[in-house]
PDB file of C-alpha atoms in Angstrom:
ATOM      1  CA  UNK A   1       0.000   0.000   0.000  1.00 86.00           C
ATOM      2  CA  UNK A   2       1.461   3.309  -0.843  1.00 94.00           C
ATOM      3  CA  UNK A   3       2.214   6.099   2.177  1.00 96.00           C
ATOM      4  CA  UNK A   4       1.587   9.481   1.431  1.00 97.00           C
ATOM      5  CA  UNK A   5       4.085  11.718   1.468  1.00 97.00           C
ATOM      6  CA  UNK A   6       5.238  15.746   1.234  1.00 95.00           C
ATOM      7  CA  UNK A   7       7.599  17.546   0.271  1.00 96.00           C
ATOM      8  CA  UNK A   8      10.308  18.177   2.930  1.00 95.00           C
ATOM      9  CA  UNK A   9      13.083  20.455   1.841  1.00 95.00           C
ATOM     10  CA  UNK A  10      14.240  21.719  -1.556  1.00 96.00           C
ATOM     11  CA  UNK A  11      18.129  21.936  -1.510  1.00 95.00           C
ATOM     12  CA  UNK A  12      18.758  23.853  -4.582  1.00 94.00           C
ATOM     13  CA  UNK A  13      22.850  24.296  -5.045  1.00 90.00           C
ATOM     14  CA  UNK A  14      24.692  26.272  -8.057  1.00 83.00           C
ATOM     15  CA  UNK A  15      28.139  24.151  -6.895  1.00 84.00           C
ATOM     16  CA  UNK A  16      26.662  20.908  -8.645  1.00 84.00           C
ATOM     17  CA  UNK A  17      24.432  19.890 -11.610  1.00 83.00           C
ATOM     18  CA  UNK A  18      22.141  17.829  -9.367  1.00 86.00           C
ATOM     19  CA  UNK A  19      19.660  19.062  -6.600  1.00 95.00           C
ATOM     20  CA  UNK A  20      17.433  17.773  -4.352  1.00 96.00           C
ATOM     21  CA  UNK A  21      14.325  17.033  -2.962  1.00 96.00           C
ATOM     22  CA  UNK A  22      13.697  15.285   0.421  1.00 97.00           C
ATOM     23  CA  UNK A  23      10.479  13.470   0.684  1.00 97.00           C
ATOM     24  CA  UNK A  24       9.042  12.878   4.189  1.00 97.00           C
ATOM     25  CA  UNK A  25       6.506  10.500   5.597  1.00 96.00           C
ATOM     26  CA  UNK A  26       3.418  12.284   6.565  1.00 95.00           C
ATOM     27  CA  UNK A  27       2.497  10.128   9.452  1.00 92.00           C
ATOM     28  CA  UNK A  28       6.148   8.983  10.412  1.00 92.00           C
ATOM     29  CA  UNK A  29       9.479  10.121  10.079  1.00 92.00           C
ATOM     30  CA  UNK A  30      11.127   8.543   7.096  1.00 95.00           C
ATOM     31  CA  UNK A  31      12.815  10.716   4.875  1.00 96.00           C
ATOM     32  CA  UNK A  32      14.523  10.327   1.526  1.00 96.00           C
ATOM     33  CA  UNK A  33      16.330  12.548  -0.854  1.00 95.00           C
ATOM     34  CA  UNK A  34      15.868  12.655  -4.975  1.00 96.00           C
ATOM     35  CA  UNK A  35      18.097  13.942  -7.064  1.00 95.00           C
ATOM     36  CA  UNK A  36      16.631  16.169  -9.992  1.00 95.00           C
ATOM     37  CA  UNK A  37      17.757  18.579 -12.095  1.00 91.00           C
ATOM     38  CA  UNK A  38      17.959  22.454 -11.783  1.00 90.00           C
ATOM     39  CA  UNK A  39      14.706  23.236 -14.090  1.00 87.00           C
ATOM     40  CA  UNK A  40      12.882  20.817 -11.966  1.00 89.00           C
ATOM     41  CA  UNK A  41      14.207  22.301  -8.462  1.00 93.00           C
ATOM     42  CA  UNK A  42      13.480  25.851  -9.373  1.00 89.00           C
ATOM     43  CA  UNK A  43       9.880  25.423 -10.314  1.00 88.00           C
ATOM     44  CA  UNK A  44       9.400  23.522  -7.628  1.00 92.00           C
ATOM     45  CA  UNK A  45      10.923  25.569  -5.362  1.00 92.00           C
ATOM     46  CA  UNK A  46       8.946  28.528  -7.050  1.00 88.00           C
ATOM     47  CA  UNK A  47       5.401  27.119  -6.592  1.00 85.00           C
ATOM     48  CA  UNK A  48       6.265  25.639  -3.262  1.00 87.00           C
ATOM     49  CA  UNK A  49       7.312  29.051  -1.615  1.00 83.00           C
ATOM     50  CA  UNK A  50       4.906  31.807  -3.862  1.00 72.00           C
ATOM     51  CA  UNK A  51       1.901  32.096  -5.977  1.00 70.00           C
ATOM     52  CA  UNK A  52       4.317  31.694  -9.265  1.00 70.00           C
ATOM     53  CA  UNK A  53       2.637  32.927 -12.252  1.00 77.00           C
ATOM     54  CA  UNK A  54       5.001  32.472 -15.417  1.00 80.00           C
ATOM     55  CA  UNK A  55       4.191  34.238 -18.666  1.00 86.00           C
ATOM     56  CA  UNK A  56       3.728  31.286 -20.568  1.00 88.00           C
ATOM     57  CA  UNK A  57       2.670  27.976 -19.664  1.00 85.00           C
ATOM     58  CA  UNK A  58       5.941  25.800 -18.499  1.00 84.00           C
ATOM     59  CA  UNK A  59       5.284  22.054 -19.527  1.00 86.00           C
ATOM     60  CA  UNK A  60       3.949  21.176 -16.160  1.00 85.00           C
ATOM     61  CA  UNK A  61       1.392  23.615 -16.912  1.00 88.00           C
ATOM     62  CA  UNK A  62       0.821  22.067 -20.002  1.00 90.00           C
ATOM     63  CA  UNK A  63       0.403  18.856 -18.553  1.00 93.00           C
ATOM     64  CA  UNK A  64      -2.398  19.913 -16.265  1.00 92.00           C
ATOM     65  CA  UNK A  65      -4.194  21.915 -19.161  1.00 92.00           C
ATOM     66  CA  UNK A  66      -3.848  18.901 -21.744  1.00 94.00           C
ATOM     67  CA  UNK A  67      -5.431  16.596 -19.137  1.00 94.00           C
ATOM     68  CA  UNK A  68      -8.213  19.065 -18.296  1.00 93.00           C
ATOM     69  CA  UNK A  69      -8.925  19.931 -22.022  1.00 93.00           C
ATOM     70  CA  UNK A  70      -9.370  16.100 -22.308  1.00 93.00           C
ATOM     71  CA  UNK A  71     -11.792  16.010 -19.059  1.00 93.00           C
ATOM     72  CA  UNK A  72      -9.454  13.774 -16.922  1.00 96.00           C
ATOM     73  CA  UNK A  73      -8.258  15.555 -13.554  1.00 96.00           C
ATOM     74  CA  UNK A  74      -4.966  14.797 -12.479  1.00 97.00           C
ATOM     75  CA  UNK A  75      -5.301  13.058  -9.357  1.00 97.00           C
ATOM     76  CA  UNK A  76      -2.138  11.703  -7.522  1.00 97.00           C
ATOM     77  CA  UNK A  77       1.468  11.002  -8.187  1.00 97.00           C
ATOM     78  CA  UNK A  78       3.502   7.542  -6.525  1.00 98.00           C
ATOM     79  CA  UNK A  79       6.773   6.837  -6.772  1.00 98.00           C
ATOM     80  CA  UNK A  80       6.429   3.253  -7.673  1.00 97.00           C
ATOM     81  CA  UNK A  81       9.921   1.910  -8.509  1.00 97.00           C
ATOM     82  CA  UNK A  82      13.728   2.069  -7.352  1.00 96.00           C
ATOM     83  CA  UNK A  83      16.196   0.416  -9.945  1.00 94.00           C
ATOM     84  CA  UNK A  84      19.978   1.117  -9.588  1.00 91.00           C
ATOM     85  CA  UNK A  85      19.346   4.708  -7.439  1.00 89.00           C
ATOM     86  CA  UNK A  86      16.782   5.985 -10.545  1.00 94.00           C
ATOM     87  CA  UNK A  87      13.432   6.475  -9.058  1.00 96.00           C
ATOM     88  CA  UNK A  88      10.298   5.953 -11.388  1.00 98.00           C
ATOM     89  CA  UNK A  89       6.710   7.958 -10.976  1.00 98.00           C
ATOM     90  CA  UNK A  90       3.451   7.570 -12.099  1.00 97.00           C
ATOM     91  CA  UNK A  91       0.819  10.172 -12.537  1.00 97.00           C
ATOM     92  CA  UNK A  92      -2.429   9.044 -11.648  1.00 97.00           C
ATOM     93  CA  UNK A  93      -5.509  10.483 -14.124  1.00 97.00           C
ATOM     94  CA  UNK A  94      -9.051  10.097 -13.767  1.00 97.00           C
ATOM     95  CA  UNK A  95     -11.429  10.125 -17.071  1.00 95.00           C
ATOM     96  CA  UNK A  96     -14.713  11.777 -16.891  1.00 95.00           C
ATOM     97  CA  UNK A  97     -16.506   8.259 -16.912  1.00 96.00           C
ATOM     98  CA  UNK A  98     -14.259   7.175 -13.867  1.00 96.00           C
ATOM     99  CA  UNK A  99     -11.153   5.064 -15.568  1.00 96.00           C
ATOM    100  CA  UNK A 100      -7.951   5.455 -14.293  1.00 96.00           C
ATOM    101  CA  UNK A 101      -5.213   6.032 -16.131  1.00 96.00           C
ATOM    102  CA  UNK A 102      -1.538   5.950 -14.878  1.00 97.00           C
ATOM    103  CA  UNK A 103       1.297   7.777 -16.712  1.00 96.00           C
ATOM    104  CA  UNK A 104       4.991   7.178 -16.781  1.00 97.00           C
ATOM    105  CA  UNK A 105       6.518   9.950 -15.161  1.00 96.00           C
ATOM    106  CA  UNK A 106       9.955  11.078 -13.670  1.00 95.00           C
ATOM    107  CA  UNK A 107       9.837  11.883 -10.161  1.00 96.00           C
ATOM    108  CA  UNK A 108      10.667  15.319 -10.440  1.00 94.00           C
ATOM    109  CA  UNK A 109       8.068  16.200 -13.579  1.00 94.00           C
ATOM    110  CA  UNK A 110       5.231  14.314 -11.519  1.00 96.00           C
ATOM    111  CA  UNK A 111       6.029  16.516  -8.419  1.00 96.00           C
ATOM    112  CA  UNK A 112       6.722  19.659 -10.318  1.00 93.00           C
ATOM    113  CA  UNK A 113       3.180  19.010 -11.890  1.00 95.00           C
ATOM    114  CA  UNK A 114       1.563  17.885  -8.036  1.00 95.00           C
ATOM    115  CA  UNK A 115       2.732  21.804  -7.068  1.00 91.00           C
ATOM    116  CA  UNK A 116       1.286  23.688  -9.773  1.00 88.00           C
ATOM    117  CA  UNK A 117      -2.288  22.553  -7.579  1.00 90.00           C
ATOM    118  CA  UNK A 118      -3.219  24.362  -4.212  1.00 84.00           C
ATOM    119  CA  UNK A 119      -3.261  22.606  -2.396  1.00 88.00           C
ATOM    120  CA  UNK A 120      -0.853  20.523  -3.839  1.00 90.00           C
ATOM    121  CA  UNK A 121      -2.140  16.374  -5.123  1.00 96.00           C
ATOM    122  CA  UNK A 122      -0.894  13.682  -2.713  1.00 97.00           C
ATOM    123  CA  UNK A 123       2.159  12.262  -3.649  1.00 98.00           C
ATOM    124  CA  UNK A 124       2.679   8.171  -2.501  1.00 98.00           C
ATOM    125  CA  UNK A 125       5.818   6.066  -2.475  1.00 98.00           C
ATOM    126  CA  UNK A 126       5.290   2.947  -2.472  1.00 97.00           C
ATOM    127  CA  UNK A 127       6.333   1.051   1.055  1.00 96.00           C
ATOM    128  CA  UNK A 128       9.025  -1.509  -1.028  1.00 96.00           C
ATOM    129  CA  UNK A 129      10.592   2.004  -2.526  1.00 96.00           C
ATOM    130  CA  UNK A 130       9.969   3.541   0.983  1.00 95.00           C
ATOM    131  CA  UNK A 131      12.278   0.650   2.634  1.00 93.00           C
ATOM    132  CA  UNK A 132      14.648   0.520   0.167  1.00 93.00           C
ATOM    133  CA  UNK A 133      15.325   4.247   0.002  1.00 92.00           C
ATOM    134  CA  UNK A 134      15.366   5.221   3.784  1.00 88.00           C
ATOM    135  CA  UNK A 135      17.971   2.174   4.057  1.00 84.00           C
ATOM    136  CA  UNK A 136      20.106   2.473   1.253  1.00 63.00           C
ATOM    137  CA  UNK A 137      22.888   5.149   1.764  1.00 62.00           C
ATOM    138  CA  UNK A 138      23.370   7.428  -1.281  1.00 55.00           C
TER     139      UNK A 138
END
């Protein structure tokens, strides 16, 4: 069963190429970094700590208005996988007549679209990624 999550900390760094995001355990105290990329960080970080407006739609927008226009709602996002310290994401879409349709995402896209709400969609990890990622040392 997957736990729900939030969004920690943002550690956003011009020293290095990656940054990262710490995801925490909303009813616990597990914690886990992701490593992402500076786009990702800084729109993130943007939406996280302001009512961010950009002056044209940045693709996380254009996510959430291509799934609207098509009359699904964007509903969750889970980190489903860990596979040699890559994390894997799904977004979770809901079709007008009910279907569910997951999405192959990157971690950092499917968050960076979970922001752009208010309040922000849950975001899950599933418990085997949860284990293995609060136990392995990056």
């Amino acid at each position: 069963m997957p736990v729900k999550m939030q969004l920690a900390r943002i550690i956003i760094s011009e020293l290095t190429e990656n940054q990262v995001i710490y995801l925490q355990e909303e009813d616990g105290d597990r914690e886990f970094p992701i490593l992402i990329g500076i786009f990702e960080a800084t729109n993130i970080d943007r939406r996280v700590k302001e009512e961010y407006h950009p002056p044209r739609p940045l693709t996380h927008d254009l996510i959430v208005r291509v799934a609207d226009s098509l009359g699904a709602k964007i509903e969750s996002v889970v980190i489903t996988d860990l596979n040699d310290h890559t994390y894997f994401a799904q977004l979770n879409l809901r079709k007008q007549d009910g279907e569910v349709i997951t999405i192959d995402s990157r971690p950092s896209d499917a968050i960076a679209v979970a922001v752009t709400f208010t309040p922000a969609l849950p975001i899950y990890v599933s418990e085997k990624v949860l284990e293995e990622a609060t136990s392995t040392p990056f």
